Coordinates of C-alpha atoms and ligand atoms in Angstrom, one line a residue:
X28 CA -22.7 26.8 22.5
X29 CA -19.1 27.1 21.3
X30 CA -16.3 25.3 23.0
X31 CA -13.5 27.2 24.7
X32 CA -10.8 25.1 22.8
X33 CA -8.2 26.6 20.6
X34 CA -8.5 26.1 17.0
X35 CA -4.8 25.2 16.3
X36 CA -4.1 23.9 12.9
X37 CA -3.0 20.4 12.2
X38 CA -0.2 21.0 9.8
X39 CA 2.7 19.1 8.5
X40 CA 5.1 22.0 9.1
X41 CA 4.3 21.3 12.9
X42 CA 4.9 17.6 12.3
X43 CA 8.4 18.3 10.8
X44 CA 9.3 20.9 13.6
X45 CA 8.1 18.4 16.2
X46 CA 9.9 15.2 14.8
X47 CA 13.3 17.3 14.6
X48 CA 13.1 18.8 17.8
X49 CA 11.6 15.9 20.1
X50 CA 13.4 13.0 18.2
X51 CA 16.3 14.6 16.5
X52 CA 18.5 11.5 17.0
X53 CA 16.1 9.0 15.8
X54 CA 17.7 7.3 12.9
X55 CA 17.0 6.7 8.9
X56 CA 18.8 4.1 7.3
X57 CA 18.7 3.7 3.4
X58 CA 20.0 0.4 2.1
X59 CA 22.8 0.6 -0.7
X60 CA 23.0 -2.8 -1.6
X61 CA 25.6 -3.7 0.6
X62 CA 25.1 -1.9 4.2
X63 CA 23.1 1.4 4.7
X64 CA 23.8 5.0 4.7
X65 CA 22.6 6.6 7.7
X66 CA 21.0 9.9 8.6
X67 CA 19.0 11.3 11.5
X68 CA 15.8 13.2 12.1
X69 CA 17.8 16.4 13.0
X70 CA 19.8 16.1 9.7
X71 CA 16.7 15.4 7.7
X72 CA 15.1 18.6 9.2
X73 CA 18.1 20.7 8.1
X74 CA 18.1 19.1 4.6
X75 CA 14.4 19.8 4.4
X76 CA 14.9 23.5 5.0
X77 CA 17.5 23.5 2.2
X78 CA 15.2 21.8 -0.1
X79 CA 12.6 24.4 0.6
X80 CA 14.7 27.2 -0.2
X81 CA 15.7 25.5 -3.4
X82 CA 12.2 24.9 -4.5
X83 CA 11.1 28.3 -3.6
X84 CA 13.9 29.6 -5.9
X85 CA 12.5 27.2 -8.8
X86 CA 9.0 28.9 -8.3
X87 CA 7.4 26.6 -5.9
X88 CA 5.7 29.5 -4.1
X89 CA 2.1 28.4 -3.5
X90 CA 0.3 25.0 -3.9
X91 CA 2.2 24.0 -6.9
X92 CA 2.4 20.1 -7.3
X93 CA 5.9 18.7 -6.8
X94 CA 6.3 15.0 -8.1
X95 CA 8.5 12.4 -6.7
X96 CA 9.7 9.5 -8.8
X97 CA 11.6 7.8 -6.1
X98 CA 12.3 4.6 -4.3
X99 CA 12.0 4.5 -0.4
X100 CA 15.0 6.5 0.7
X101 CA 16.0 9.5 2.9
X102 CA 15.8 11.9 0.0
X103 CA 12.2 10.7 -0.7
X104 CA 11.5 11.3 3.1
X105 CA 13.0 14.8 2.8
X106 CA 10.5 15.5 0.0
X107 CA 7.6 13.9 1.9
X108 CA 8.2 16.5 4.7
X109 CA 9.4 19.5 2.8
X110 CA 7.0 19.8 0.1
X111 CA 3.7 19.9 2.2
X112 CA 5.5 21.8 5.0
X113 CA 6.3 24.6 2.5
X114 CA 2.7 24.8 1.5
X115 CA 3.1 23.0 -1.9
X116 CA 1.5 19.7 -2.8
X117 CA 3.5 16.4 -2.9
X118 CA 2.5 14.2 -5.7
X119 CA 4.1 10.7 -5.5
X120 CA 4.4 9.0 -8.8
X121 CA 4.1 5.4 -9.1
X122 CA 7.0 4.3 -10.8
X123 CA 5.5 1.1 -12.1
X124 CA 2.6 2.8 -13.9
X125 CA 2.4 2.1 -17.6
X126 CA 4.2 4.9 -19.6
X127 CA 0.9 6.5 -20.8
X128 CA -0.8 6.3 -17.3
X129 CA 2.4 8.2 -15.8
X130 CA 2.2 10.8 -18.5
X131 CA -1.7 11.1 -17.6
X132 CA -1.1 11.6 -14.0
X133 CA 1.8 14.1 -14.3
X134 CA -0.2 16.3 -16.7
X135 CA -3.6 15.8 -14.7
X136 CA -2.0 17.0 -11.5
X137 CA 0.0 19.6 -13.4
X138 CA 3.3 18.9 -11.8
X139 CA 5.8 21.8 -11.9
X140 CA 8.8 20.2 -10.7
X141 CA 9.7 16.3 -10.4
X142 CA 12.3 15.0 -8.1
X143 CA 13.7 11.7 -9.8
X144 CA 16.0 9.0 -8.3
X145 CA 19.2 8.7 -10.4
X146 CA 18.5 5.2 -10.7
X147 CA 15.1 5.7 -12.3
X148 CA 16.1 8.3 -14.6
X149 CA 16.2 6.3 -17.7
X150 CA 12.6 5.2 -17.0
X151 CA 11.4 8.6 -16.4
X152 CA 13.4 10.4 -19.2
X153 CA 11.5 8.5 -22.0
X154 CA 8.1 10.1 -20.9
X155 CA 9.4 13.5 -20.1
X156 CA 8.9 15.0 -23.4
X157 CA 5.1 14.4 -23.1
X158 CA 4.9 16.0 -19.7
X159 CA 3.5 19.3 -20.4
X160 CA 3.7 21.2 -17.2
X161 CA 7.2 20.1 -15.9
X162 CA 9.7 22.9 -15.7
X163 CA 12.2 21.5 -13.6
X164 CA 13.6 17.9 -13.0
X165 CA 15.9 17.3 -9.8
X166 CA 18.0 14.4 -9.9
X167 CA 19.3 12.5 -6.8
X168 CA 22.5 10.5 -6.7
X169 CA 24.7 12.7 -8.9
X170 CA 23.2 11.4 -12.1
X171 CA 21.7 14.7 -13.5
X172 CA 24.2 14.9 -16.2
X173 CA 23.0 11.9 -17.7
X174 CA 19.5 13.5 -18.7
X175 CA 18.9 15.3 -22.1
X176 CA 16.2 17.6 -21.2
X177 CA 13.6 18.8 -23.6
X178 CA 13.4 22.6 -24.2
X179 CA 11.5 24.5 -21.4
X180 CA 12.8 21.9 -18.8
X181 CA 15.9 22.5 -16.5
X182 CA 17.7 19.6 -14.9
X183 CA 19.3 20.0 -11.5
X184 CA 21.4 17.8 -9.3
X185 CA 19.5 17.2 -5.9
X186 CA 22.7 17.6 -3.7
X187 CA 24.1 20.5 -5.6
X188 CA 20.9 22.5 -5.3
X189 CA 20.8 21.8 -1.6
X190 CA 24.5 22.7 -1.1
X191 CA 25.3 25.7 0.9
X192 CA 21.7 26.9 1.6
X193 CA 20.5 27.9 5.0
X194 CA 19.5 25.1 7.3
X195 CA 16.5 26.7 8.8
X196 CA 13.3 27.8 7.0
X197 CA 10.4 30.0 7.8
X198 CA 7.6 27.2 7.5
X199 CA 4.4 29.1 6.8
X200 CA 1.3 28.8 8.6
X201 CA -1.0 26.4 6.8
X202 CA -4.8 25.9 6.8
X203 CA -5.4 22.3 7.8
X204 CA -7.9 21.5 5.2
X205 CA -5.8 22.5 2.4
X206 CA -4.0 20.0 0.0
X207 CA -0.5 18.4 1.4
X208 CA -0.2 15.5 -0.8
X209 CA -1.8 13.5 -3.7
X210 CA -1.7 9.9 -4.9
X211 CA -3.2 8.4 -8.0
X212 CA -5.1 5.0 -7.6
X213 CA -3.3 2.0 -9.5
X214 CA -6.6 0.8 -10.9
X215 CA -6.3 -1.8 -13.6
X216 CA -9.1 -0.2 -15.6
X217 CA -9.5 3.1 -16.9
X218 CA -7.3 6.3 -16.1
X219 CA -5.9 6.4 -12.5
X220 CA -7.9 8.8 -10.2
X221 CA -6.4 11.4 -7.9
X222 CA -6.9 11.4 -4.2
X223 CA -5.8 14.4 -2.4
X224 CA -4.8 14.4 1.2
X225 CA -5.2 17.3 3.5
X226 CA -2.8 18.3 6.3
X227 CA -5.4 17.4 8.8
X228 CA -6.3 13.9 7.4
X229 CA -2.6 13.1 7.2
X230 CA -2.2 14.3 10.9
X231 CA -5.2 12.3 12.4
X232 CA -4.3 9.3 10.2
X233 CA -0.7 9.4 11.6
X234 CA -2.2 9.3 15.2
X235 CA -4.2 6.3 14.2
X236 CA -1.1 4.5 12.9
X237 CA 0.6 4.9 16.3
X238 CA -2.3 3.9 18.3
X239 CA -2.2 0.6 20.3
X240 CA -5.1 -1.0 18.3
X241 CA -3.2 -0.2 15.3
X242 CA 0.5 -0.5 14.5
X243 CA 1.5 0.7 17.9
X244 CA 4.6 2.5 16.5
X245 CA 6.8 4.2 19.3
X246 CA 10.3 5.9 19.6
X247 CA 11.5 2.5 20.6
X248 CA 10.9 0.9 17.2
X249 CA 12.8 0.8 14.1
X250 CA 10.4 0.4 11.1
X251 CA 11.4 -1.3 7.8
X252 CA 9.3 0.5 5.3
X253 CA 8.9 -1.8 2.4
X254 CA 5.6 -0.6 1.2
X255 CA 6.6 1.8 -1.5
X256 CA 6.3 5.8 -0.7
X257 CA 4.8 5.9 -4.2
X258 CA 1.9 3.8 -3.3
X259 CA -0.9 4.8 -0.7
X260 CA 1.7 7.1 1.1
X261 CA 3.7 4.1 2.3
X262 CA 0.4 3.3 4.6
X263 CA 1.2 6.5 6.5
X264 CA 4.3 5.1 8.1
X265 CA 6.9 8.0 7.4
X266 CA 4.4 10.6 8.7
X267 CA 3.5 8.5 11.8
X268 CA 7.4 7.6 12.6
X269 CA 8.0 11.5 12.4
X270 CA 5.1 12.1 15.0
X271 CA 6.5 9.6 17.6
X272 CA 10.2 9.2 16.8
X273 CA 10.2 5.8 15.2
X274 CA 13.6 5.1 13.4
X275 CA 13.0 3.9 9.7
X276 CA 14.9 1.6 7.5
X277 CA 14.3 2.3 3.8
X278 CA 15.3 -0.4 1.3
X279 CA 15.5 1.9 -1.7
X280 CA 15.4 -0.4 -4.9
X281 CA 16.3 -3.6 -3.1
X282 CA 13.0 -5.4 -2.7
X283 CA 14.0 -9.1 -3.6
X284 CA 13.8 -11.5 -0.8
X285 CA 17.7 -12.0 -0.6
X286 CA 18.4 -8.3 0.1
X287 CA 15.3 -8.0 2.3
X288 CA 16.7 -10.7 4.3
X289 CA 20.2 -9.1 4.3
X290 CA 18.6 -5.8 5.5
X291 CA 16.8 -7.9 8.3
X292 CA 20.1 -9.3 9.4
X293 CA 22.0 -6.0 9.4
X294 CA 19.6 -3.5 10.6
X295 CA 17.2 -5.8 13.0
X296 CA 14.2 -3.7 12.6
X297 CA 11.4 -4.3 15.1
X298 CA 8.6 -3.8 12.8
X299 CA 7.9 -3.8 9.1
X300 CA 5.0 -3.4 6.5
X301 CA 4.6 -4.9 3.1
X302 CA 2.1 -6.6 0.7
X303 CA 1.7 -10.4 1.0
X304 CA 3.6 -11.1 -2.2
X305 CA 6.8 -9.7 -0.5
X306 CA 6.3 -11.6 2.7
X307 CA 5.5 -14.8 0.6
X308 CA 8.8 -14.2 -1.2
X309 CA 10.6 -13.8 1.9
X310 CA 9.1 -17.0 3.6
X311 CA 10.3 -19.0 0.7
X312 CA 13.8 -17.4 0.9
X313 CA 14.1 -18.0 4.8
X314 CA 12.9 -21.5 4.2
X315 CA 15.8 -22.2 2.2
X316 CA 18.3 -20.1 3.9
X317 CA 17.2 -19.8 7.7
X318 CA 17.8 -16.8 9.7
X319 CA 16.7 -15.4 12.9
X320 CA 14.2 -12.6 12.4
X321 CA 12.7 -12.6 15.8
X322 CA 13.8 -9.1 16.3
X323 CA 10.6 -8.1 14.5
X324 CA 8.0 -7.7 17.2
X325 CA 5.3 -7.7 14.6
X326 CA 4.9 -7.2 10.9
X327 CA 1.8 -5.6 9.1
X328 CA 0.5 -7.0 5.9
X329 CA -2.2 -5.5 3.7
X330 CA -3.0 -4.4 0.1
X331 CA -4.4 -7.7 -0.5
X332 CA -5.7 -10.7 1.6
X333 CA -2.8 -12.1 4.0
X334 CA -3.2 -15.9 3.3
X335 CA -3.7 -17.7 6.7
X336 CA -1.0 -20.4 5.9
X337 CA 1.5 -17.7 5.6
X338 CA 0.5 -15.9 9.0
X339 CA 0.9 -19.2 10.6
X340 CA 4.4 -20.0 9.1
X341 CA 5.7 -16.5 10.2
X342 CA 4.3 -16.9 13.6
X343 CA 5.1 -20.7 14.3
X344 CA 8.4 -20.9 12.5
X345 CA 10.0 -17.5 12.9
X346 CA 8.3 -16.2 16.0
X347 CA 7.0 -13.1 14.2
X348 CA 3.3 -12.0 14.6
X349 CA 1.5 -11.1 11.3
X350 CA -0.9 -8.3 11.7
X351 CA -3.5 -8.1 8.9
X352 CA -5.0 -4.6 8.0
X353 CA -7.2 -3.5 5.1
X354 CA -7.0 0.0 3.2
X355 CA -6.9 1.6 0.0
X356 CA -5.3 4.9 -1.5
X357 CA -8.7 6.5 -1.0
X358 CA -8.6 5.8 2.8
X359 CA -5.1 7.2 3.5
X360 CA -5.0 4.0 3.8
X361 CA -5.6 2.6 7.2
X362 CA -9.3 1.3 7.2
X363 CA -9.3 -1.6 9.5
X364 CA -6.8 -3.6 11.5
X365 CA -7.0 -7.3 12.8
X366 CA -6.2 -7.2 16.3
X367 CA -8.5 -9.8 18.0
X368 CA -10.8 -8.7 20.9
X369 CA -9.0 -9.3 24.5
X370 CA -11.4 -12.4 25.4
X371 CA -10.6 -14.4 22.3
X372 CA -7.9 -17.0 22.7
X373 CA -6.4 -19.8 20.7
X374 CA -8.1 -20.8 17.6
X375 CA -10.9 -18.0 18.1
X376 CA -8.4 -15.3 18.2
X377 CA -6.7 -16.7 15.0
X378 CA -10.1 -16.4 13.3
X379 CA -10.2 -12.8 14.3
X380 CA -6.7 -12.2 12.8
X381 CA -7.5 -13.8 9.4
X382 CA -10.1 -11.3 9.0
X383 CA -9.3 -7.6 7.4
X384 CA -9.9 -6.3 10.9
X385 CA -11.9 -3.9 13.1
X386 CA -12.6 -0.3 12.1
X387 CA -11.2 2.4 14.4
X388 CA -13.4 5.0 15.9
X389 CA -12.9 7.5 13.1
X390 CA -13.8 5.1 10.4
X391 CA -17.6 4.4 9.7
X392 CA -18.5 1.4 7.7
X393 CA -21.8 0.0 6.2
X394 CA -22.5 -2.9 3.8
X395 CA -24.9 -2.3 0.7
X396 CA -26.4 -4.9 -1.2
X397 CA -27.4 -5.0 -5.0
X398 CA -30.7 -3.1 -4.3
X399 CA -29.0 -0.2 -2.3
X400 CA -30.1 -1.5 0.9
X401 CA -27.8 -1.7 4.1
X402 CA -27.3 -5.4 5.4
X403 CA -26.7 -6.2 8.9
X404 CA -23.5 -6.8 10.7
X405 CA -24.3 -10.5 11.5
X406 CA -21.1 -12.0 10.3
X407 CA -23.0 -13.7 7.3
X408 CA -24.8 -11.1 5.0
X409 CA -22.6 -9.9 2.3
X410 CA -22.5 -6.4 0.6
X411 CA -20.3 -3.8 -0.9
X412 CA -18.4 -2.0 1.9
X413 CA -18.9 1.8 2.0
X414 CA -16.8 3.8 4.5
X415 CA -16.6 7.4 5.6
X416 CA -14.3 9.3 8.0
X417 CA -12.0 12.3 8.3
X418 CA -9.2 10.6 6.3
X419 CA -11.3 8.9 3.6
X420 CA -11.6 10.7 0.3
X421 CA -14.9 12.4 -0.5
X422 CA -14.2 12.6 -4.3
X423 CA -11.6 12.2 -6.7
X424 CA -9.3 15.1 -7.9
X425 CA -11.2 17.1 -10.6
X426 CA -14.5 15.2 -9.7
X427 CA -13.6 12.1 -11.8
X428 CA -15.8 8.9 -11.3
X429 CA -18.5 10.3 -9.2
X430 CA -20.3 7.1 -9.1
X431 CA -17.8 6.0 -6.5
X432 CA -19.5 8.0 -4.0
X433 CA -23.1 7.5 -2.4
X434 CA -24.4 10.0 -0.3
X435 CA -21.1 11.2 1.2
X436 CA -19.8 7.7 1.6
X437 CA -17.0 5.9 -0.3
X438 CA -17.9 2.9 -2.4
X439 CA -14.9 0.8 -1.8
X440 CA -15.8 -1.8 -4.7
X441 CA -14.8 -4.6 -2.1
X442 CA -17.4 -7.0 -1.0
X443 CA -17.7 -8.6 2.3
X444 CA -19.4 -9.2 5.7
X445 CA -19.0 -7.8 9.1
X446 CA -19.5 -9.6 12.5
X447 CA -21.6 -7.8 15.1
X448 CA -18.4 -6.7 16.9
X449 CA -17.1 -4.9 13.9
X450 CA -14.6 -7.2 12.1
X451 CA -14.6 -7.0 8.5
X452 CA -14.0 -10.0 6.3
X453 CA -13.5 -9.3 2.5
X454 CA -15.0 -12.2 0.3
X455 CA -13.8 -10.3 -3.0
X456 CA -13.4 -7.2 -5.1
X457 CA -17.0 -6.6 -6.7
X458 CA -15.6 -7.4 -10.0
X459 CA -13.8 -10.6 -9.0
X460 CA -16.6 -12.5 -7.5
X461 CA -17.4 -15.7 -9.3
X462 CA -21.1 -15.8 -10.0
X463 CA -22.0 -19.4 -10.4
X464 CA -25.6 -20.5 -10.8
X465 CA -26.9 -17.5 -8.9
X466 CA -24.6 -18.1 -6.0
X467 CA -21.3 -16.1 -5.3
X468 CA -18.2 -17.9 -5.0
X469 CA -15.2 -16.0 -3.2
X470 CA -12.1 -16.1 -5.2
X471 CA -10.0 -15.0 -2.2
X472 CA -11.5 -18.0 -0.3
X473 CA -10.5 -20.4 -2.9
X474 CA -7.0 -18.8 -3.3
X475 CA -6.3 -19.2 0.4
X476 CA -7.5 -22.7 0.3
X477 CA -5.2 -23.7 -2.5
X478 CA -2.3 -21.6 -1.1
X479 CA -2.5 -23.7 2.1
X480 CA -0.9 -26.7 0.3
X481 CA 2.6 -27.1 0.9
X482 CA 3.5 -27.3 -2.8
X483 CA 1.9 -24.0 -3.7
X484 CA 3.7 -21.0 -3.8
X485 CA 0.9 -18.7 -5.2
X486 CA -2.5 -19.3 -6.6
X487 CA -4.9 -16.9 -8.3
X488 CA -8.6 -17.8 -9.1
X489 CA -10.8 -15.9 -11.9
X490 CA -14.2 -16.6 -13.0
X491 CA -14.4 -18.2 -16.6
X492 CA -17.6 -18.0 -18.7
X493 CA -19.5 -21.4 -18.5
X494 CA -22.7 -22.2 -20.3
X495 CA -24.6 -23.9 -17.7
X496 CA -23.4 -21.9 -14.5
X497 CA -22.6 -18.6 -16.1
X498 CA -19.1 -18.6 -14.5
X499 CA -16.9 -21.2 -12.9
X500 CA -13.5 -20.7 -11.0
X501 CA -10.3 -21.3 -12.8
X502 CA -7.2 -21.6 -10.7
X503 CA -3.8 -20.5 -11.7
X504 CA -1.2 -22.3 -9.7
X505 CA 2.5 -21.4 -9.3
X506 CA 4.3 -24.5 -7.7
X507 CA 6.9 -24.0 -5.2
X508 CA 10.5 -24.4 -6.4
X509 CA 11.6 -28.0 -6.2
X510 CA 7.9 -29.3 -5.6
X511 CA 5.6 -31.1 -7.6
X512 CA 1.9 -31.4 -7.5
X513 CA -1.0 -32.2 -9.9
X514 CA -4.4 -30.5 -10.4
X515 CA -6.1 -33.7 -9.3
X516 CA -4.1 -33.7 -6.0
X517 CA -4.9 -30.1 -5.5
X518 CA -8.7 -30.8 -6.0
X519 CA -8.5 -33.7 -3.5
X520 CA -6.8 -31.4 -1.0
X521 CA -9.6 -28.8 -1.3
X522 CA -12.4 -31.4 -1.0
X523 CA -12.8 -30.9 2.7
X524 CA -12.2 -27.4 2.7
X525 CA -14.7 -25.9 0.5
X526 CA -18.3 -26.8 -0.5
X527 CA -18.6 -29.4 -3.2
X528 CA -20.4 -27.0 -5.6
X529 CA -17.4 -24.5 -5.2
X530 CA -14.7 -27.1 -6.2
X531 CA -13.0 -25.6 -9.3
X532 CA -12.8 -27.9 -12.4
X533 CA -10.5 -25.8 -14.4
X534 CA -6.8 -25.6 -13.6
X535 CA -3.8 -24.2 -15.0
X536 CA 0.0 -24.1 -13.9
X537 CA 1.9 -20.9 -14.6
X538 CA 5.4 -19.7 -13.9
X539 CA 4.1 -16.6 -12.2
X540 CA 0.9 -14.8 -11.5
X541 CA 0.8 -11.6 -13.4
X542 CA 1.0 -8.7 -10.8
X543 CA -0.2 -5.0 -10.9
X544 CA 2.1 -2.0 -10.5
X545 CA 1.9 -2.6 -6.9
X546 CA 2.5 -6.2 -6.5
X547 CA -1.2 -7.6 -6.4
X548 CA -2.5 -10.3 -8.4
X549 CA -3.4 -8.7 -11.8
X550 CA -6.7 -10.8 -12.6
X551 CA -7.3 -8.6 -15.6
X552 CA -4.2 -9.9 -17.4
X553 CA -5.0 -13.5 -16.2
X554 CA -8.4 -13.1 -17.8
X555 CA -7.0 -11.7 -21.0
X556 CA -4.6 -14.7 -21.2
X557 CA -7.4 -17.1 -20.7
X558 CA -9.6 -15.3 -23.3
X559 CA -6.8 -15.5 -25.8
X560 CA -6.3 -19.1 -25.2
X561 CA -2.9 -18.9 -23.8
X562 CA -3.4 -20.7 -20.8
X563 CA -2.9 -24.6 -20.8
X564 CA -6.0 -25.7 -18.8
X565 CA -6.8 -29.1 -17.3
X566 CA -10.3 -29.8 -16.9
X567 CA -12.4 -32.1 -14.6
Ligands
AMP609 P1 -4.8 0.3 -3.3 O1 -5.4 1.6 -3.3 O2 -4.0 0.1 -4.6 O3 -4.0 0.0 -2.2 O4 -6.0 -0.9 -3.4 C1 -7.0 -1.0 -2.4 C2 -7.6 -2.4 -2.6 O5 -6.7 -3.5 -2.2 C3 -8.7 -2.6 -1.7 O6 -10.0 -1.8 -2.0 C4 -8.8 -4.1 -1.5 O7 -9.5 -4.6 -2.7 C5 -7.3 -4.4 -1.7 N1 -6.8 -4.7 -0.3 C6 -6.3 -4.0 0.5 N2 -6.1 -4.5 1.7 C7 -6.6 -5.7 1.6 C8 -6.7 -6.9 2.7 N3 -6.1 -6.9 3.8 N4 -7.4 -7.9 2.1 C9 -8.0 -8.0 1.0 N5 -7.9 -7.1 0.1 C10 -7.2 -5.9 0.3

C-alpha cells in the first residue's frame, strides 16, 4: 500500500527561502582583524538572488560546477546558498591543497566559474593557467584588478557583479536527489576523491546537526564556525544555521589563537566548532592570557581525536563543555556524537564523552575484521568501521577507488570498537595502527597518554620498523613553551597508564608536528622524516 504523504522535495532553495523569511534578522558577522562586518539572513537572501542572476549571465544555467576558493566569510555563505539553490553544484576548494592537487580537483570536477577571496588571489592565480575548464573568476574584496587572467578566462569583481541586480530570483524546483555540492577528501595519499552531496542528504544532515542529541543549534545560538567551509562543509553548520536561524560568526583568515580569543571576547558566541589543534592552541593562549569564555554553552570538536586532558581543561578551568564528535567528508560529515546516556554520571559520563560517540538513527554502523567478518559490539572486539545512511556517500565521483565500498557500505578506514549501547571508540586509522609482535598498539591511545603530561603541547606516534617486533612506536613530542621535560620522564609518566609492552622506547622532540591541509597530524610526513634520518631519536 502506498502512503498518502506528499512527496515534497527537500531542496536548498526551500532552505534559503525559509531562513530568509523566518529568521531574516539572524546575524552573520565576518571578522576583519579588528572588529566584524555584519550582515543579516535577510540581506544574504537578497545578495544571493543578485549572485544567482550574475551566475546565470556567466553561463551557469544547469548543473555546472562553481568552485569557491575562500575563507569562512559572508560571501562564502552567499555562495553556499546560491549555487545549489539555483540548481548548480557548489564545489568547495581546499585552499591548503598542494598545487597539483588543486589543479586536479578543479579539472576533475570541471569547474566553470571559481569565486576567490581577494586575500587568496596570489595563491590561486599561480595554478589558474592549468585549470582547463575555468572560464570566469570572481574575486571578492575589490582585488579583481590584481589578476592577470590567461586567455579564455574573464575576471570579475564580486561586488560589481552583484551591484544593481534584482534582489529576488525565481529559484527553480529541484529534484532532491540531484547534486548540490561537492568536496574532495584531503587524503594524504593518491589523488583526492570527490564526494557529491545531494539536496536531500544536506537537508537531512542539517536536521541531525540541530537535534538535541547532536549540536542542539537553535535561533538563540550564535555559532563561531571555525572549521573551514572548504573542509567537510564546515560540519554542516552553515546549512543547519539557516534551517533554525542560528546567528554565525565567521573568522575569515584569522585562525590563530590570538585572533580567535579576540573574536570570542567581542562576539561572545554561544557555540563553536573546530579541530583539536585549534582548541589546543587556544587553550595555551588562554592559559597565558586568561579571559572569560563561559558565554560558550558548548564547543564541538572532531576531525581527529579530542585529547581527554584538553576536554577537562576547557570544562574545569573555563567552564566550557567540549562535545566530541566523529565524521568524515564522506559522511557529510556527522557520523557520531558523544553525549553520554542519561544514567551515566561523574567518571562514567566522562568515559562516554571521551569516545567518538553514539550513532544517530540514520547512521548504521558495523565493524569488520581482517577476514571480512562482522565483530560484535562488546566494547572490546576491534574491526574496521563501515557505515551506511542517507548522508553517507555510496561511491566517489567518477567511480574512483571502488574498494572503499563494501556491499553498499562505506569502508571508513577507521579502526575501533563499539559498546553494546552503540558508543564508538576509534583506536586508530587502519594505516596508523602499530603492529607489534602480532598485537596492535593504538597510536591514538599513546598520543593521549603523552599529551596528558602538563609539559607536553602535542604528541604524535608512528610505527617504526623493528627487527624483532615488526613495528614499535616512536613518539614525536612538542614541548609546551617555557617547559622542559625529558624522554625518560615521559616514559616514567606513562608507566602506570599503558601496558608495559606498549611503552615506547623511541622518542624524539620536534618544534611542531607536521599537519595536513586541514590541521591533522600528518603522519606520512613524520614517517618520511624518520625514514630520511631527519629525526634526532632517543632510544631506551
Ligand atoms: P576528513 O574527511 O578529512 O574530515 O577526515 C575524516 C577522518 O578524520 C576520519 O576517517 C577519522 O580518521 C578522522 N576523525 C574524524 N573525527 C575524529 C574523531 N573524533 N576522533 C578520531 N578521528 C577522527
